[in-house]
């Protein structure tokens, strides 16, 4: 069977309607049965007490003459005239000796079994259903000389009792469904009201799209679960907005970064084509074009790498790496660049430590950091490198005596395409180096930290787990 997808407000309503119905019905039946029993008991007690008074009085009297004026006798014995009662004395053969009836149905034929039980000395209660109104009757034996000589029967009309029970039933039949209906209606509206913010949230969610991330859910400063849901939702929209903005900015940056070399390519080519040129000039042009193409190509490679990294598509080629050898190797490569700017590469202590990593990637990270150190240091400056083990990590520090990085920039230097403005125009590069380096460190379970102040040089510290 398919699951019924009722709205929550209906489910809630049905649940408490149903539970209330069950509770009310059980409670009402309990009240009804208890009430009926205790009423019945009190009726039985009443007729029995009359019967017992008569029975003991008759045992003492032995006088059948009183039967001539039975009503007077009853008044004397009971102290008042019994109302709404039926009283008769019957001898052991079932013959009626005396009788008084205040009830309409005059004859009350006793069943044979009742008489028989009474003659054995038992007190018998019975409800006579044949007559209307019904009659409740007790038969009490009168014992003389340890022998039951006759029985006294006291009956009372159950009219009042039946009437009372009927009224009670009617009250219940009316009040139970009424209170259930009222609860259901009130409950439905309460559930609907309580859940209204959910609908508000839903409608706000419908309106949200990538071009409309300013939408905020306002359910009026509630501090309950729904208020928190709305808050969470708003926070999520905020994050989405940031993410979309980043993607947007990223596209702008990519286009910009590729546009520059393309513009140069186009400009140079157009100028060259304006008139006939020497073979050497064409060669020169093609060489220059090739540089721009290389530049674009490397940007695209870097972007591809970062996208793959984002999509977790890159698998590291893990192997044991002797960090000292690797650092020495990179320093050798870097020497050519450093010499051009008369920058001294100062190799400090290199602790002999092995890390598990992807050699090409770690080399590339180190390369980026050292290249930056050289790029952003004035001619004649210094780049200092050292490595040591600390806290279960191999650390490589690259410290330069360069321009340093301002506090505003330092937060962003690891972002894609971010380049601190001052250096942007002067130095080659696309602003992807640190993003890639950071990814490499993190992919190995490490990190890169930076400490820098403008004019004070910078310290880049790479951490790799051993
Ligand atoms: N050692 C450094 N000293 C000063 N600024 C640096 C240094 N390293 C990085 N930066 C700043 O961080 C920016 C981002 O670096 P990076 O991602 O390697 O890009 P790129 O080197 O292509 O500019 C650089 O443009 C520069 O402004
Ligand atoms: Mg760089």
CSV table of C-alpha atoms and ligand atoms in Angstrom, one decimal:
chain,number,residue,atom,x,y,z
A,1,UNK,CA,0.0,0.0,0.0
A,2,UNK,CA,1.3,3.5,-0.9
A,3,UNK,CA,2.2,5.8,2.0
A,4,UNK,CA,-0.4,8.5,2.5
A,5,UNK,CA,1.3,11.9,2.3
A,6,UNK,CA,-0.9,14.0,4.4
A,7,UNK,CA,0.2,17.5,5.2
A,8,UNK,CA,1.7,17.7,8.7
A,9,UNK,CA,-1.0,20.0,10.0
A,10,UNK,CA,-3.5,17.2,9.1
A,11,UNK,CA,-1.4,14.5,10.6
A,12,UNK,CA,-1.0,16.4,13.9
A,13,UNK,CA,-4.7,17.1,14.0
A,14,UNK,CA,-5.7,13.5,13.3
A,15,UNK,CA,-3.2,12.3,15.9
A,16,UNK,CA,-4.5,14.4,18.7
A,17,UNK,CA,-8.1,14.0,17.6
A,18,UNK,CA,-7.6,10.2,17.6
A,19,UNK,CA,-5.8,10.1,20.9
A,20,UNK,CA,-8.4,12.4,22.5
A,21,UNK,CA,-11.2,10.2,21.2
A,22,UNK,CA,-9.6,7.1,22.7
A,23,UNK,CA,-9.0,8.8,26.0
A,24,UNK,CA,-12.5,10.2,26.2
A,25,UNK,CA,-14.2,7.0,25.2
A,26,UNK,CA,-12.3,5.0,27.8
A,27,UNK,CA,-12.8,7.6,30.4
A,28,UNK,CA,-16.5,7.9,29.7
A,29,UNK,CA,-17.1,4.2,29.7
A,30,UNK,CA,-15.3,4.0,33.0
A,31,UNK,CA,-17.5,6.7,34.5
A,32,UNK,CA,-20.6,5.1,33.0
A,33,UNK,CA,-19.8,1.6,34.3
A,34,UNK,CA,-18.7,2.9,37.8
A,35,UNK,CA,-21.8,5.1,38.1
A,36,UNK,CA,-24.1,2.3,37.0
A,37,UNK,CA,-22.6,-0.2,39.4
A,38,UNK,CA,-22.7,2.1,42.4
A,39,UNK,CA,-26.2,3.2,41.7
A,40,UNK,CA,-27.2,-0.4,41.4
A,41,UNK,CA,-25.5,-1.3,44.6
A,42,UNK,CA,-27.2,1.5,46.5
A,43,UNK,CA,-30.6,0.3,45.1
A,44,UNK,CA,-29.8,-3.2,46.2
A,45,UNK,CA,-28.8,-2.1,49.6
A,46,UNK,CA,-32.0,-0.1,50.0
A,47,UNK,CA,-34.4,-2.9,49.1
A,48,UNK,CA,-32.3,-5.4,51.1
A,49,UNK,CA,-32.4,-3.2,54.2
A,50,UNK,CA,-36.2,-3.0,53.9
A,51,UNK,CA,-36.5,-6.7,53.3
A,52,UNK,CA,-34.3,-7.5,56.3
A,53,UNK,CA,-36.2,-5.2,58.7
A,54,UNK,CA,-39.4,-7.0,57.6
A,55,UNK,CA,-37.9,-10.4,57.8
A,56,UNK,CA,-36.7,-10.0,61.4
A,57,UNK,CA,-39.9,-8.3,62.4
A,58,UNK,CA,-42.0,-11.1,60.9
A,59,UNK,CA,-39.7,-13.7,62.6
A,60,UNK,CA,-40.5,-12.1,65.9
A,61,UNK,CA,-44.3,-11.6,65.4
A,62,UNK,CA,-45.4,-15.0,64.1
A,63,UNK,CA,-48.6,-13.3,63.5
A,64,UNK,CA,-50.3,-13.6,60.2
A,65,UNK,CA,-53.2,-11.4,61.2
A,66,UNK,CA,-51.1,-8.3,60.4
A,67,UNK,CA,-51.5,-9.3,56.8
A,68,UNK,CA,-55.1,-7.9,57.0
A,69,UNK,CA,-53.7,-4.5,57.1
A,70,UNK,CA,-50.4,-4.9,55.6
A,71,UNK,CA,-49.9,-1.3,54.7
A,72,UNK,CA,-50.4,-0.2,58.2
A,73,UNK,CA,-48.0,-2.9,59.4
A,74,UNK,CA,-45.4,-1.8,57.0
A,75,UNK,CA,-45.7,1.8,58.1
A,76,UNK,CA,-45.3,0.7,61.7
A,77,UNK,CA,-42.3,-1.4,61.1
A,78,UNK,CA,-40.5,0.8,58.6
A,79,UNK,CA,-41.5,4.1,60.2
A,80,UNK,CA,-43.0,5.4,57.0
A,81,UNK,CA,-44.9,4.3,54.0
A,82,UNK,CA,-42.5,2.8,51.5
A,83,UNK,CA,-42.7,4.7,48.2
A,84,UNK,CA,-42.3,3.3,44.8
A,85,UNK,CA,-41.8,-0.1,46.2
A,86,UNK,CA,-43.4,-3.5,45.8
A,87,UNK,CA,-43.4,-5.7,48.9
A,88,UNK,CA,-45.0,-9.2,49.3
A,89,UNK,CA,-44.8,-12.1,51.6
A,90,UNK,CA,-44.9,-15.5,50.2
A,91,UNK,CA,-45.1,-18.8,52.0
A,92,UNK,CA,-42.9,-21.8,51.1
A,93,UNK,CA,-45.4,-23.1,48.6
A,94,UNK,CA,-45.3,-19.9,46.7
A,95,UNK,CA,-48.6,-18.6,47.9
A,96,UNK,CA,-48.8,-14.9,48.5
A,97,UNK,CA,-49.7,-14.0,52.0
A,98,UNK,CA,-49.6,-10.3,51.9
A,99,UNK,CA,-48.8,-7.8,49.3
A,100,UNK,CA,-48.4,-4.1,48.9
A,101,UNK,CA,-47.6,-2.4,45.6
A,102,UNK,CA,-46.8,1.2,44.8
A,103,UNK,CA,-45.8,0.2,41.3
A,104,UNK,CA,-48.0,-0.1,38.4
A,105,UNK,CA,-47.3,-3.7,37.3
A,106,UNK,CA,-49.1,-5.4,40.1
A,107,UNK,CA,-48.2,-9.0,39.7
A,108,UNK,CA,-44.6,-10.1,39.9
A,109,UNK,CA,-44.5,-13.7,39.2
A,110,UNK,CA,-41.3,-15.0,40.9
A,111,UNK,CA,-39.4,-17.6,39.1
A,112,UNK,CA,-39.3,-21.0,40.5
A,113,UNK,CA,-35.6,-21.0,40.9
A,114,UNK,CA,-35.6,-17.8,42.9
A,115,UNK,CA,-38.1,-19.3,45.4
A,116,UNK,CA,-36.1,-22.5,45.5
A,117,UNK,CA,-32.9,-20.7,46.3
A,118,UNK,CA,-34.6,-18.5,48.9
A,119,UNK,CA,-36.1,-21.6,50.6
A,120,UNK,CA,-32.5,-22.9,50.9
A,121,UNK,CA,-31.8,-19.7,52.9
A,122,UNK,CA,-30.2,-17.6,50.2
A,123,UNK,CA,-30.9,-14.0,49.5
A,124,UNK,CA,-31.6,-13.6,45.8
A,125,UNK,CA,-31.5,-10.5,43.7
A,126,UNK,CA,-33.1,-10.4,40.4
A,127,UNK,CA,-34.0,-7.8,37.7
A,128,UNK,CA,-37.4,-8.4,36.2
A,129,UNK,CA,-37.1,-7.2,32.6
A,130,UNK,CA,-40.5,-8.3,31.4
A,131,UNK,CA,-42.3,-5.4,32.8
A,132,UNK,CA,-41.9,-1.7,32.1
A,133,UNK,CA,-40.4,0.0,33.9
A,134,UNK,CA,-38.1,-2.8,35.0
A,135,UNK,CA,-38.0,-3.9,38.5
A,136,UNK,CA,-35.2,-4.8,40.8
A,137,UNK,CA,-36.2,-7.3,43.4
A,138,UNK,CA,-34.7,-9.0,46.4
A,139,UNK,CA,-36.0,-12.2,47.9
A,140,UNK,CA,-35.1,-12.7,51.6
A,141,UNK,CA,-36.0,-15.9,53.5
A,142,UNK,CA,-37.8,-15.6,56.8
A,143,UNK,CA,-36.4,-18.3,59.1
A,144,UNK,CA,-38.4,-19.8,61.9
A,145,UNK,CA,-37.1,-22.7,64.0
A,146,UNK,CA,-34.1,-23.0,61.7
A,147,UNK,CA,-36.5,-23.5,58.8
A,148,UNK,CA,-37.5,-21.1,56.1
A,149,UNK,CA,-41.2,-20.7,56.6
A,150,UNK,CA,-41.8,-17.9,54.1
A,151,UNK,CA,-40.0,-15.3,52.0
A,152,UNK,CA,-40.3,-11.5,51.8
A,153,UNK,CA,-39.8,-9.9,48.5
A,154,UNK,CA,-39.0,-6.2,48.1
A,155,UNK,CA,-38.9,-4.8,44.6
A,156,UNK,CA,-38.3,-1.3,43.4
A,157,UNK,CA,-38.9,0.3,40.1
A,158,UNK,CA,-35.8,0.9,38.0
A,159,UNK,CA,-37.5,3.7,36.2
A,160,UNK,CA,-35.4,6.5,37.8
A,161,UNK,CA,-32.3,4.4,37.4
A,162,UNK,CA,-32.9,3.7,33.8
A,163,UNK,CA,-33.8,7.3,33.2
A,164,UNK,CA,-30.6,8.5,34.9
A,165,UNK,CA,-28.4,6.1,33.0
A,166,UNK,CA,-30.1,7.1,29.8
A,167,UNK,CA,-29.5,10.8,30.5
A,168,UNK,CA,-25.9,10.1,31.3
A,169,UNK,CA,-25.5,8.2,28.0
A,170,UNK,CA,-27.1,11.0,26.1
A,171,UNK,CA,-24.9,13.6,27.7
A,172,UNK,CA,-21.8,11.5,26.8
A,173,UNK,CA,-23.0,10.8,23.3
A,174,UNK,CA,-23.5,14.6,22.7
A,175,UNK,CA,-20.5,15.9,24.6
A,176,UNK,CA,-17.8,13.5,23.5
A,177,UNK,CA,-18.2,14.1,19.7
A,178,UNK,CA,-18.7,17.8,20.3
A,179,UNK,CA,-15.5,18.1,22.3
A,180,UNK,CA,-13.6,16.0,19.8
A,181,UNK,CA,-14.8,18.1,16.9
A,182,UNK,CA,-14.0,21.3,18.8
A,183,UNK,CA,-10.5,20.0,19.5
A,184,UNK,CA,-10.0,19.0,15.9
A,185,UNK,CA,-11.1,22.3,14.5
A,186,UNK,CA,-9.1,24.3,17.1
A,187,UNK,CA,-6.1,21.9,16.7
A,188,UNK,CA,-6.2,22.2,13.0
A,189,UNK,CA,-6.0,26.0,13.1
A,190,UNK,CA,-3.3,25.9,15.8
A,191,UNK,CA,-1.2,23.5,13.8
A,192,UNK,CA,-1.7,25.6,10.7
A,193,UNK,CA,-0.7,28.8,12.5
A,194,UNK,CA,2.3,27.1,14.1
A,195,UNK,CA,3.4,25.8,10.7
A,196,UNK,CA,2.8,28.9,8.8
A,197,UNK,CA,6.5,30.0,9.0
A,198,UNK,CA,7.4,26.7,7.3
A,199,UNK,CA,5.3,27.7,4.4
A,200,UNK,CA,7.0,31.1,4.4
A,201,UNK,CA,10.4,29.4,4.3
A,202,UNK,CA,9.2,27.2,1.4
A,203,UNK,CA,8.0,30.2,-0.6
A,204,UNK,CA,11.2,32.1,0.0
A,205,UNK,CA,13.2,29.0,-1.1
A,206,UNK,CA,11.2,28.9,-4.3
A,207,UNK,CA,12.2,32.5,-5.1
A,208,UNK,CA,15.9,31.8,-4.6
A,209,UNK,CA,18.0,31.3,-7.6
A,210,UNK,CA,21.6,32.1,-8.5
A,211,UNK,CA,20.5,35.6,-9.7
A,212,UNK,CA,18.5,36.2,-6.6
A,213,UNK,CA,20.5,35.4,-3.6
A,214,UNK,CA,19.6,38.6,-1.7
A,215,UNK,CA,16.3,37.0,-0.7
A,216,UNK,CA,16.2,36.6,3.1
A,217,UNK,CA,13.6,34.7,5.0
A,218,UNK,CA,11.9,36.9,7.5
A,219,UNK,CA,9.6,35.2,10.0
A,220,UNK,CA,9.8,38.0,12.6
A,221,UNK,CA,12.6,37.3,15.1
A,222,UNK,CA,11.2,34.0,16.4
A,223,UNK,CA,13.6,32.2,18.7
A,224,UNK,CA,12.0,28.8,18.4
A,225,UNK,CA,12.9,25.9,16.2
A,226,UNK,CA,11.4,27.6,13.1
A,227,UNK,CA,13.3,30.8,13.9
A,228,UNK,CA,16.5,28.8,14.0
A,229,UNK,CA,15.6,27.0,10.8
A,230,UNK,CA,15.1,30.3,9.1
A,231,UNK,CA,18.4,31.5,10.5
A,232,UNK,CA,20.2,28.4,9.3
A,233,UNK,CA,18.5,28.9,5.9
A,234,UNK,CA,19.6,32.5,5.7
A,235,UNK,CA,23.1,31.6,6.6
A,236,UNK,CA,23.1,29.0,3.9
A,237,UNK,CA,21.9,31.5,1.4
A,238,UNK,CA,24.7,33.8,2.5
A,239,UNK,CA,27.2,31.0,1.9
A,240,UNK,CA,25.7,30.3,-1.5
A,241,UNK,CA,25.9,33.9,-2.3
A,242,UNK,CA,29.6,34.1,-1.4
A,243,UNK,CA,30.2,30.9,-3.4
A,244,UNK,CA,28.4,32.3,-6.5
A,245,UNK,CA,30.3,35.6,-6.1
A,246,UNK,CA,33.6,33.8,-5.9
A,247,UNK,CA,32.8,31.8,-9.0
A,248,UNK,CA,31.7,34.9,-10.8
A,249,UNK,CA,34.9,36.8,-9.7
A,250,UNK,CA,36.8,33.8,-10.8
A,251,UNK,CA,35.4,33.8,-14.3
A,252,UNK,CA,36.1,37.6,-14.5
A,253,UNK,CA,39.7,36.9,-13.4
A,254,UNK,CA,40.2,34.0,-15.8
A,255,UNK,CA,38.9,36.1,-18.7
A,256,UNK,CA,41.0,39.0,-17.8
A,257,UNK,CA,44.1,36.9,-17.3
A,258,UNK,CA,43.7,35.3,-20.7
A,259,UNK,CA,42.6,38.5,-22.4
A,260,UNK,CA,45.9,40.3,-21.8
A,261,UNK,CA,48.1,37.9,-23.7
A,262,UNK,CA,45.5,37.6,-26.4
A,263,UNK,CA,45.4,41.4,-26.8
A,264,UNK,CA,49.2,41.5,-27.0
A,265,UNK,CA,49.2,38.6,-29.6
A,266,UNK,CA,46.6,40.3,-31.7
A,267,UNK,CA,48.2,43.8,-31.5
A,268,UNK,CA,51.6,42.5,-32.4
A,269,UNK,CA,50.4,40.4,-35.2
A,270,UNK,CA,48.3,43.2,-36.7
A,271,UNK,CA,51.2,45.6,-36.5
A,272,UNK,CA,53.5,43.1,-38.2
A,273,UNK,CA,51.0,42.5,-41.0
A,274,UNK,CA,50.7,46.2,-41.8
A,275,UNK,CA,53.7,46.1,-44.2
A,276,UNK,CA,56.3,43.8,-45.6
A,277,UNK,CA,59.0,42.9,-43.0
A,278,UNK,CA,62.4,41.3,-42.8
A,279,UNK,CA,62.6,37.6,-42.2
A,280,UNK,CA,64.3,38.5,-38.8
A,281,UNK,CA,61.3,40.6,-37.8
A,282,UNK,CA,58.9,37.8,-38.4
A,283,UNK,CA,61.1,35.5,-36.3
A,284,UNK,CA,61.1,38.0,-33.6
A,285,UNK,CA,57.4,38.3,-33.7
A,286,UNK,CA,56.8,34.6,-33.6
A,287,UNK,CA,59.1,34.3,-30.7
A,288,UNK,CA,57.2,37.0,-28.8
A,289,UNK,CA,53.9,35.3,-29.7
A,290,UNK,CA,55.2,32.0,-28.5
A,291,UNK,CA,55.9,33.6,-25.1
A,292,UNK,CA,52.4,34.8,-24.8
A,293,UNK,CA,51.0,31.4,-25.9
A,294,UNK,CA,53.2,29.7,-23.3
A,295,UNK,CA,51.9,32.1,-20.7
A,296,UNK,CA,48.3,31.3,-21.6
A,297,UNK,CA,49.0,27.7,-21.8
A,298,UNK,CA,50.6,27.7,-18.3
A,299,UNK,CA,47.6,29.6,-16.9
A,300,UNK,CA,45.3,27.1,-18.4
A,301,UNK,CA,47.4,24.2,-17.0
A,302,UNK,CA,47.3,25.7,-13.6
A,303,UNK,CA,43.5,26.3,-13.8
A,304,UNK,CA,43.0,22.7,-14.9
A,305,UNK,CA,45.1,21.5,-12.0
A,306,UNK,CA,43.1,23.5,-9.5
A,307,UNK,CA,39.7,22.4,-11.0
A,308,UNK,CA,40.8,18.8,-10.8
A,309,UNK,CA,41.9,19.3,-7.3
A,310,UNK,CA,38.5,20.8,-6.4
A,311,UNK,CA,36.8,17.8,-8.0
A,312,UNK,CA,39.2,15.6,-6.0
A,313,UNK,CA,40.3,14.0,-9.3
A,314,UNK,CA,44.0,14.1,-8.6
A,315,UNK,CA,45.8,11.2,-7.0
A,316,UNK,CA,49.0,11.8,-5.3
A,317,UNK,CA,51.9,9.7,-6.4
A,318,UNK,CA,53.2,8.9,-2.9
A,319,UNK,CA,56.8,7.9,-2.3
A,320,UNK,CA,59.5,8.4,0.2
A,321,UNK,CA,61.2,11.7,-0.4
A,322,UNK,CA,64.6,12.8,1.0
A,323,UNK,CA,63.6,16.4,1.7
A,324,UNK,CA,67.2,17.7,1.9
A,325,UNK,CA,68.0,16.5,-1.6
A,326,UNK,CA,64.8,18.0,-3.0
A,327,UNK,CA,65.4,21.4,-1.4
A,328,UNK,CA,69.0,21.5,-2.7
A,329,UNK,CA,67.8,20.6,-6.1
A,330,UNK,CA,65.2,23.4,-6.2
A,331,UNK,CA,67.8,25.9,-4.8
A,332,UNK,CA,70.1,25.0,-7.8
A,333,UNK,CA,67.3,25.7,-10.2
A,334,UNK,CA,66.4,29.0,-8.5
A,335,UNK,CA,70.0,30.2,-8.5
A,336,UNK,CA,69.7,31.3,-12.2
A,337,UNK,CA,66.8,33.6,-11.4
A,338,UNK,CA,68.4,34.8,-8.2
A,339,UNK,CA,71.6,35.6,-9.9
A,340,UNK,CA,69.8,37.9,-12.4
A,341,UNK,CA,68.7,40.1,-9.5
A,342,UNK,CA,71.9,39.5,-7.5
A,343,UNK,CA,69.9,37.9,-4.8
A,344,UNK,CA,71.7,35.6,-2.5
A,345,UNK,CA,70.1,32.2,-1.7
A,346,UNK,CA,71.2,31.4,1.8
A,347,UNK,CA,70.7,27.7,2.6
A,348,UNK,CA,70.6,27.2,6.3
A,349,UNK,CA,70.4,24.0,8.2
A,350,UNK,CA,68.5,21.3,6.4
A,351,UNK,CA,67.6,18.5,8.7
A,352,UNK,CA,67.8,15.1,7.0
A,353,UNK,CA,64.2,14.0,7.1
A,354,UNK,CA,62.1,11.8,4.8
A,355,UNK,CA,58.5,12.6,4.1
A,356,UNK,CA,55.9,10.6,2.2
A,357,UNK,CA,54.7,12.6,-0.7
A,358,UNK,CA,54.3,13.3,-4.3
A,359,UNK,CA,57.8,14.4,-5.3
A,360,UNK,CA,56.7,16.5,-8.4
A,361,UNK,CA,54.0,18.2,-6.4
A,362,UNK,CA,56.2,19.1,-3.5
A,363,UNK,CA,59.0,20.3,-5.8
A,364,UNK,CA,56.4,22.5,-7.5
A,365,UNK,CA,55.2,23.9,-4.1
A,366,UNK,CA,58.8,24.7,-3.1
A,367,UNK,CA,59.5,26.2,-6.5
A,368,UNK,CA,56.5,28.5,-6.2
A,369,UNK,CA,57.4,29.7,-2.8
A,370,UNK,CA,61.0,30.3,-3.6
A,371,UNK,CA,60.2,32.0,-6.9
A,372,UNK,CA,57.9,34.4,-5.0
A,373,UNK,CA,60.7,35.1,-2.5
A,374,UNK,CA,63.0,36.1,-5.4
A,375,UNK,CA,60.3,37.9,-7.4
A,376,UNK,CA,59.1,40.0,-4.5
A,377,UNK,CA,62.6,40.9,-3.2
A,378,UNK,CA,64.6,43.9,-4.4
A,379,UNK,CA,67.8,43.4,-6.3
A,380,UNK,CA,70.6,42.5,-3.9
A,381,UNK,CA,68.3,41.0,-1.3
A,382,UNK,CA,68.4,37.7,0.3
A,383,UNK,CA,66.3,34.5,0.4
A,384,UNK,CA,67.0,32.2,3.3
A,385,UNK,CA,65.8,28.6,3.4
A,386,UNK,CA,66.0,26.0,6.2
A,387,UNK,CA,64.2,22.9,7.2
A,388,UNK,CA,63.7,21.1,10.5
A,389,UNK,CA,61.4,18.7,12.3
A,390,UNK,CA,58.8,20.1,14.7
A,391,UNK,CA,55.8,18.5,16.3
A,392,UNK,CA,55.6,15.5,14.0
A,393,UNK,CA,55.9,17.7,10.9
A,394,UNK,CA,58.8,18.4,8.6
A,395,UNK,CA,58.9,22.2,8.2
A,396,UNK,CA,60.5,24.2,5.4
A,397,UNK,CA,60.9,27.9,6.0
A,398,UNK,CA,61.6,30.3,3.2
A,399,UNK,CA,62.4,33.8,4.4
A,400,UNK,CA,63.0,36.7,2.2
A,401,UNK,CA,64.2,40.3,2.7
A,402,UNK,CA,61.6,41.6,0.2
A,403,UNK,CA,58.7,43.9,0.0
A,404,UNK,CA,56.5,42.1,2.5
A,405,UNK,CA,52.8,41.8,2.4
A,406,UNK,CA,50.3,44.2,3.9
A,407,UNK,CA,47.6,43.0,6.4
A,408,UNK,CA,44.8,43.5,3.9
A,409,UNK,CA,46.6,41.5,1.2
A,410,UNK,CA,47.8,38.7,3.4
A,411,UNK,CA,44.2,37.3,3.8
A,412,UNK,CA,43.9,36.9,0.1
A,413,UNK,CA,47.2,35.9,-1.3
A,414,UNK,CA,46.2,32.2,-1.3
A,415,UNK,CA,43.1,33.1,-3.4
A,416,UNK,CA,43.1,32.3,-7.0
A,417,UNK,CA,44.4,35.2,-9.2
A,418,UNK,CA,45.0,37.4,-6.2
A,419,UNK,CA,48.0,39.5,-6.5
A,420,UNK,CA,48.9,42.4,-4.2
A,421,UNK,CA,48.5,45.4,-6.4
A,422,UNK,CA,51.9,47.0,-6.0
A,423,UNK,CA,53.7,44.0,-7.4
A,424,UNK,CA,51.0,43.2,-10.0
A,425,UNK,CA,52.3,45.2,-12.8
A,426,UNK,CA,56.0,44.7,-12.3
A,427,UNK,CA,56.3,41.0,-11.9
A,428,UNK,CA,55.3,38.2,-14.2
A,429,UNK,CA,52.8,35.6,-12.9
A,430,UNK,CA,49.1,35.0,-12.8
A,431,UNK,CA,48.4,34.8,-9.0
A,432,UNK,CA,47.7,31.1,-9.1
A,433,UNK,CA,51.1,29.9,-7.6
A,434,UNK,CA,50.1,30.2,-3.9
A,435,UNK,CA,46.6,28.6,-4.5
A,436,UNK,CA,48.3,25.6,-6.1
A,437,UNK,CA,51.0,25.5,-3.3
A,438,UNK,CA,48.4,25.6,-0.6
A,439,UNK,CA,46.4,22.8,-2.3
A,440,UNK,CA,49.6,20.7,-2.5
A,441,UNK,CA,50.4,21.2,1.1
A,442,UNK,CA,46.9,20.4,2.2
A,443,UNK,CA,46.6,17.4,-0.1
A,444,UNK,CA,49.6,16.0,1.8
A,445,UNK,CA,47.9,16.7,5.2
A,446,UNK,CA,50.1,19.7,5.8
A,447,UNK,CA,49.7,23.5,5.5
A,448,UNK,CA,51.4,26.7,4.6
A,449,UNK,CA,51.6,29.6,7.0
A,450,UNK,CA,52.8,33.1,6.3
A,451,UNK,CA,54.2,35.9,8.4
A,452,UNK,CA,54.9,39.2,6.8
A,453,UNK,CA,54.8,42.9,7.2
A,454,UNK,CA,55.3,45.5,4.5
A,455,UNK,CA,59.0,46.4,4.2
A,456,UNK,CA,60.0,43.6,6.7
A,457,UNK,CA,60.2,40.7,4.3
A,458,UNK,CA,58.1,37.6,4.4
A,459,UNK,CA,58.3,34.1,6.0
A,460,UNK,CA,56.5,31.3,4.3
A,461,UNK,CA,56.5,28.1,6.4
A,462,UNK,CA,55.5,24.8,4.9
A,463,UNK,CA,54.4,21.9,7.1
A,464,UNK,CA,54.4,18.3,5.8
A,465,UNK,CA,53.6,15.3,8.0
A,466,UNK,CA,56.5,12.9,8.3
B,1,LIG,N1,57.5,36.4,-0.7
B,1,LIG,C1,56.5,37.3,-1.0
B,1,LIG,N2,56.7,38.6,-0.7
B,1,LIG,C2,55.8,39.5,-1.0
B,1,LIG,N3,54.6,39.2,-1.6
B,1,LIG,C3,54.4,38.0,-1.9
B,1,LIG,C4,55.3,36.9,-1.7
B,1,LIG,N4,54.8,35.8,-2.1
B,1,LIG,C5,53.5,36.1,-2.6
B,1,LIG,N5,53.3,37.4,-2.5
B,1,LIG,C6,52.1,38.1,-2.9
B,1,LIG,O1,51.1,37.1,-3.1
B,1,LIG,C7,50.6,37.2,-4.4
B,1,LIG,C8,50.2,35.8,-4.9
B,1,LIG,O2,51.3,35.0,-5.1
B,1,LIG,P1,51.2,33.9,-6.2
B,1,LIG,O3,49.9,33.1,-6.0
B,1,LIG,O4,52.4,33.1,-6.2
B,1,LIG,O5,51.0,34.7,-7.5
B,1,LIG,P2,52.1,35.3,-8.5
B,1,LIG,O6,53.5,34.9,-8.0
B,1,LIG,O7,51.8,34.8,-9.8
B,1,LIG,O8,51.9,36.8,-8.4
B,1,LIG,C9,51.7,37.8,-5.2
B,1,LIG,O9,51.2,38.5,-6.4
B,1,LIG,C10,52.3,38.8,-4.2
B,1,LIG,O10,51.5,40.0,-4.2
B,2,LIG,MG1,54.0,33.0,-7.6
